[in-house]
Short mmCIF file of C-alpha atoms (C1' of nucleotides) in Angstrom, two decimals:
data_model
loop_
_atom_site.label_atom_id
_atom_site.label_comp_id
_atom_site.label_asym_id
_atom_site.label_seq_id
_atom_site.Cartn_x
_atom_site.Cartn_y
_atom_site.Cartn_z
CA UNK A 249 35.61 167.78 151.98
CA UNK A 250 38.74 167.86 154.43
CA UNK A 251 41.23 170.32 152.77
CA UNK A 252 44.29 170.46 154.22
CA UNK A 253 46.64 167.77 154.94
CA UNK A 254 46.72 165.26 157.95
CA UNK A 255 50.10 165.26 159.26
CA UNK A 256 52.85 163.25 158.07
CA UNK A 257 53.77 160.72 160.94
CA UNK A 258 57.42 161.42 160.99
CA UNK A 259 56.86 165.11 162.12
CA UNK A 260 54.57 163.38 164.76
CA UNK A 261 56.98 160.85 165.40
CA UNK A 262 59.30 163.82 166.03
CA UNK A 263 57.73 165.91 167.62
CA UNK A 264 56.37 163.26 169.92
CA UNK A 265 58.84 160.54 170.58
CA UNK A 266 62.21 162.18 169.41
CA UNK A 267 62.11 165.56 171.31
CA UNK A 268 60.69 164.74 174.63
CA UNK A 269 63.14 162.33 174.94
CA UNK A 270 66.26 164.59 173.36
CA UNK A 271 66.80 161.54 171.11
CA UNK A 272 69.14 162.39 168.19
CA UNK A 273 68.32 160.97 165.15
CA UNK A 274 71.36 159.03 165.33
CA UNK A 275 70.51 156.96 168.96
CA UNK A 276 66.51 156.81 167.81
CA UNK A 277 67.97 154.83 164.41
CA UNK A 278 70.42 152.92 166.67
CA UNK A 279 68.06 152.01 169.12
CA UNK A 280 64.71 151.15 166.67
CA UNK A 281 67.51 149.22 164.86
CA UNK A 282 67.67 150.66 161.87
CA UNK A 283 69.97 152.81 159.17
CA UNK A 284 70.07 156.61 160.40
CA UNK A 285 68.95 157.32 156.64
CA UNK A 286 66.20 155.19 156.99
CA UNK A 287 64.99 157.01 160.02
CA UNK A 288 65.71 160.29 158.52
CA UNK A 289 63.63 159.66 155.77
CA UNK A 290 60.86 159.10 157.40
CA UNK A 291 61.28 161.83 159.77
CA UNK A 292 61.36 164.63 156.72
CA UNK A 293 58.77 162.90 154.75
CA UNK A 294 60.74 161.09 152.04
CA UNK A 295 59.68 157.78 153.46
CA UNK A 296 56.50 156.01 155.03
CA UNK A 297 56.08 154.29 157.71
CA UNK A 298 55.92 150.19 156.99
CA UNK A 299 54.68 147.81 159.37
CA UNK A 300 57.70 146.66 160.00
CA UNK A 301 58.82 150.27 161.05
CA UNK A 302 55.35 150.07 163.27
CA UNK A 303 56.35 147.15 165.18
CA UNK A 304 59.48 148.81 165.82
CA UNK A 305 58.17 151.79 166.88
CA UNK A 306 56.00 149.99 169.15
CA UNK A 307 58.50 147.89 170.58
CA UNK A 308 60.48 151.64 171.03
CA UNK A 309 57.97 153.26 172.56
CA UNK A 310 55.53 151.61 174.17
CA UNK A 311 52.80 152.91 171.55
CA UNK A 312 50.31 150.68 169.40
CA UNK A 313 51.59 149.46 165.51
CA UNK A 314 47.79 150.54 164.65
CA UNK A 315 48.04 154.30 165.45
CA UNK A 316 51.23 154.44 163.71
CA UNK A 317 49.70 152.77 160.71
CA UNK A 318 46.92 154.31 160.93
CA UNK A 319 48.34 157.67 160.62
CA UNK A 320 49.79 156.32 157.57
CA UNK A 321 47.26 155.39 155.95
CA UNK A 322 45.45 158.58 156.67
CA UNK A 323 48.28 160.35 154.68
CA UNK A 324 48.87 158.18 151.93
CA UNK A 325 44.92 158.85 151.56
CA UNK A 326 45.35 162.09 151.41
CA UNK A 327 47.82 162.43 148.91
CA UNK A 328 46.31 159.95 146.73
CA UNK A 329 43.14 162.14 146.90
CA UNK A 330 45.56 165.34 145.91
CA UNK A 331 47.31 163.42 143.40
CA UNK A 332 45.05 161.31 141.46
CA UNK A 333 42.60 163.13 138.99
CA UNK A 334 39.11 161.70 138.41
CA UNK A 335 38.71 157.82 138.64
CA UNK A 336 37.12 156.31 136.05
CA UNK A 337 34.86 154.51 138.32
CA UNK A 338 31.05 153.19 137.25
CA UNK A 339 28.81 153.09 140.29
CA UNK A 340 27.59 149.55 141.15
CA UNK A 341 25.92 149.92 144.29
CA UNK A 342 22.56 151.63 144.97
CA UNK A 343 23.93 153.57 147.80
CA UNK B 271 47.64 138.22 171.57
CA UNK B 272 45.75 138.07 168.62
CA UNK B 273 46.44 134.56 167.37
CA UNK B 274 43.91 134.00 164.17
CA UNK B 275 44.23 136.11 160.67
CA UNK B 276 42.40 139.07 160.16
CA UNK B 277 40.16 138.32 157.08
CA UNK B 278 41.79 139.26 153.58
CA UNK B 279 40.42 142.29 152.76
CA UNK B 280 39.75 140.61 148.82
CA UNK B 281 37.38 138.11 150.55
CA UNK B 282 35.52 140.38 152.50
CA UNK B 283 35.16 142.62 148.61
CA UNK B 284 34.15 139.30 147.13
CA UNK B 285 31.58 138.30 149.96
CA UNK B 286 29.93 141.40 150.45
CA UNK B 287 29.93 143.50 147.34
CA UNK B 288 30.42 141.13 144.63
CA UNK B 289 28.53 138.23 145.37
CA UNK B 290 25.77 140.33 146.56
CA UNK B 291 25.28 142.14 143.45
CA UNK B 292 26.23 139.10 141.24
CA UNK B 293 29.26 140.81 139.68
CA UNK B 294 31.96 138.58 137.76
CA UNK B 295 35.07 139.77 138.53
CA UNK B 296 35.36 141.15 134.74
CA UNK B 297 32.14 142.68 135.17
CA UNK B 298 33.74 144.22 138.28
CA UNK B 299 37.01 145.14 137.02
CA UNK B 300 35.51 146.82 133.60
CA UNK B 301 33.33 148.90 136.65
CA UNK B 302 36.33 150.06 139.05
CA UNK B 303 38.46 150.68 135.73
CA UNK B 304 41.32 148.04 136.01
CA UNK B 305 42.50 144.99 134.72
CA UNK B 306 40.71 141.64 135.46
CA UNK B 307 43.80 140.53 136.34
CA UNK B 308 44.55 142.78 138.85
CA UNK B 309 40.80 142.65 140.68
CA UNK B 310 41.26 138.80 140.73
CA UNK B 311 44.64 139.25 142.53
CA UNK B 312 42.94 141.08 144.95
CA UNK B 313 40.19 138.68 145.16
CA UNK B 314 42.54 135.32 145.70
CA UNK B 315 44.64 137.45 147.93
CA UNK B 316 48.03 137.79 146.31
CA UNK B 317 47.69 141.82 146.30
CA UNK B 318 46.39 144.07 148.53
CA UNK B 319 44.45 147.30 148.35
CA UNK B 320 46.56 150.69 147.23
CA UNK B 321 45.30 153.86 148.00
CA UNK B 322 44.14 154.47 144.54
CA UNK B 323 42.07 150.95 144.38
CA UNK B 324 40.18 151.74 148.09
CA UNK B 325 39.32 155.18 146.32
CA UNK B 326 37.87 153.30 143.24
CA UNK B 327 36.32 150.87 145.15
CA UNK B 328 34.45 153.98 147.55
CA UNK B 329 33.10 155.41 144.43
CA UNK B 330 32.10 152.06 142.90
CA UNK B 331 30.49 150.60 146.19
CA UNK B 332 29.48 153.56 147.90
CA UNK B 333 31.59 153.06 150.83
CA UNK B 334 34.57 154.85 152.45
CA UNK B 335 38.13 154.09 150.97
CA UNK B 336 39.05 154.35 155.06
CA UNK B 337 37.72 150.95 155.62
CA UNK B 338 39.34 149.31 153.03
CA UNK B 339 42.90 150.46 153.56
CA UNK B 340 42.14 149.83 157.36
CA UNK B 341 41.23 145.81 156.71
CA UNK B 342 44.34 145.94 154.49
CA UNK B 343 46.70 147.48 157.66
CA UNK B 344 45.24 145.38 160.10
CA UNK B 345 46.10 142.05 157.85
CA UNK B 346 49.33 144.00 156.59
CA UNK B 347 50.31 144.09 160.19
CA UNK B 348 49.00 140.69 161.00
CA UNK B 349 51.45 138.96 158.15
CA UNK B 350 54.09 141.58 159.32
CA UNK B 351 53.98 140.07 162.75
CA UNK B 352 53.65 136.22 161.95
CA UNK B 353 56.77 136.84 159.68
CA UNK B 354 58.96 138.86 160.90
CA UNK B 355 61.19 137.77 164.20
CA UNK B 356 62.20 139.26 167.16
CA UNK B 357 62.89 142.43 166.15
CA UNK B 358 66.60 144.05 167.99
CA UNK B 359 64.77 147.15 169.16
CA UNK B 360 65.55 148.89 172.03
CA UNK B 361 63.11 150.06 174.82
CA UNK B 362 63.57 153.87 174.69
CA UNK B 363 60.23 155.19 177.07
CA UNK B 364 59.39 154.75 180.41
CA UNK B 365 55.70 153.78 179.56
"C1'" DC C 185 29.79 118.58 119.94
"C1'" DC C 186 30.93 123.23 119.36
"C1'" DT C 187 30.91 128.05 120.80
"C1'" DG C 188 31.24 131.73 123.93
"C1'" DA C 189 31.91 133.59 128.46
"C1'" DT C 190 34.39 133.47 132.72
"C1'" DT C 191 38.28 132.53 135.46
"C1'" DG C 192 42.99 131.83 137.38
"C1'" DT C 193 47.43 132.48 136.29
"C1'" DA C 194 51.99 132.54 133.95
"C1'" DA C 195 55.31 135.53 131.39
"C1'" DC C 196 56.83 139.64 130.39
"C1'" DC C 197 57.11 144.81 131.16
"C1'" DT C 198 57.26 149.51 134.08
"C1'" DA C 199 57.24 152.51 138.20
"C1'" DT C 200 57.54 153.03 143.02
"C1'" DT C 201 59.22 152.23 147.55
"C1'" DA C 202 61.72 150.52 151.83
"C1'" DC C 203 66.12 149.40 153.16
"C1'" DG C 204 71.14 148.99 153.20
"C1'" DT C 205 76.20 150.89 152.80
"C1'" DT C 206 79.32 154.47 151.67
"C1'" DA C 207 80.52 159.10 151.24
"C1'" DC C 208 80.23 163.94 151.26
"C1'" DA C 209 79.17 168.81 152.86
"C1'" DG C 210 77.46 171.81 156.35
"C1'" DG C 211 76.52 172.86 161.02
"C1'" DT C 212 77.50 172.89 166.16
"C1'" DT C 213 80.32 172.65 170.10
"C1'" DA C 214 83.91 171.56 173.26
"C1'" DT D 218 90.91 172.01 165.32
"C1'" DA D 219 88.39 167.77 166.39
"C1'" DA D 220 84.26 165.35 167.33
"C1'" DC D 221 79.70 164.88 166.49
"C1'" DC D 222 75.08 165.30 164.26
"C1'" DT D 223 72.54 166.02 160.16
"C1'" DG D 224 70.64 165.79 155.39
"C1'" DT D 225 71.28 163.68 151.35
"C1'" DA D 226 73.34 161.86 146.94
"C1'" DA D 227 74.76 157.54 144.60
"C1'" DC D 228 74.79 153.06 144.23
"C1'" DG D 229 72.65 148.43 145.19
"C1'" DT D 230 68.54 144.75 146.53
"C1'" DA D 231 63.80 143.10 147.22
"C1'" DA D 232 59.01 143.68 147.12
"C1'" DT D 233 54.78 145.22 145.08
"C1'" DA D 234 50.97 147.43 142.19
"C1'" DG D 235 49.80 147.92 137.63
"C1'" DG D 236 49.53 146.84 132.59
"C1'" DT D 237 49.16 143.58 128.20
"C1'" DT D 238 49.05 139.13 126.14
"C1'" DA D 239 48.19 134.35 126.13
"C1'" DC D 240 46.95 129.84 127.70
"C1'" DA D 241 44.16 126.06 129.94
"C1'" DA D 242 40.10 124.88 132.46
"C1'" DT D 243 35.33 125.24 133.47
"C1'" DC D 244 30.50 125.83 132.40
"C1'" DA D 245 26.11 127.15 129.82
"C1'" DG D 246 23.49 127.25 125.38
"C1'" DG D 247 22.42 125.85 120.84
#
DNA sequence: CCTGATTGTAACCTATTACGTTACAGGTTA
DNA sequence: TAACCTGTAACGTAATAGGTTACAATCAGG
């Protein structure tokens, strides 16, 4: 039923974290402790967000490791749903 | 806080869809269209639920594929935090 | 006792992904 | 021009989901 896609967490992380706080991408990678290309990735979509980058985050910005994880997960749902043709899946349950 | 494990999501699958129904796990994995040997890592715990495997287990069990990747995060998480140390992150918000 | 079914798991394979360092090219700005 | 930020390619490591095949152990039926 939904149709279009839930946004990926780095443009949230972006648009949320980064650019309130005129972070570069450079300082936000320094200061979560990680590689800038690490951080870049995520932030264009090449890369997820692992729990380890959640805890991070959390630690960054005073946010919870769930919501970041759970944006995550919405996504990776998402594209799974987009990507993966029909399952061949035998019902079990009576619901 | 939270000091005790969130439950393995492969128990909870065992305990309340397989057991209920009687299913042997190669009954089960012949159903959700994988290998035995893959269901029974998820059962003992020594994989966790993809994307793709909470979508075959919604069709299979009638239940959303949002629940299962949400046990998985919050044990991901747990395991993340138990195992990881102090991370060197930087406080970057005011909150 | 033998047979068949079920189970966990080891050994081997592939594909993907997060992360790192190094290096380059393009942009902006003082 | 020089200093900085950025995306990203090229190389590496480690982890993980998935597959097939094969083996040993358990348990039920005949």
């Amino acid at each position: 039923m939904k149709m279009h896609s839930p946004p990926h967490p780095g443009e949230v992380l972006k648009e949320l974290c980064l650019e309130p706080l005129e972070l570069s991408v450079t300082r936000a990678a320094e200061a979560l402790g990680v590689s800038r290309k690490t951080l870049s990735a995520i932030l264009n979509g090449r890369a997820g967000i692992s729990p380890e980058m959640a805890l991070r985050l959390s630690q960054a910005f005073g946010t919870s490791a769930e919501s970041w994880l759970n944006q995550q997960m919405q996504y990776d749902l998402w594209v799974t749903e987009q990507t993966v043709g029909k399952l061949d899946v035998e019902k079990l349950s009576a619901a």
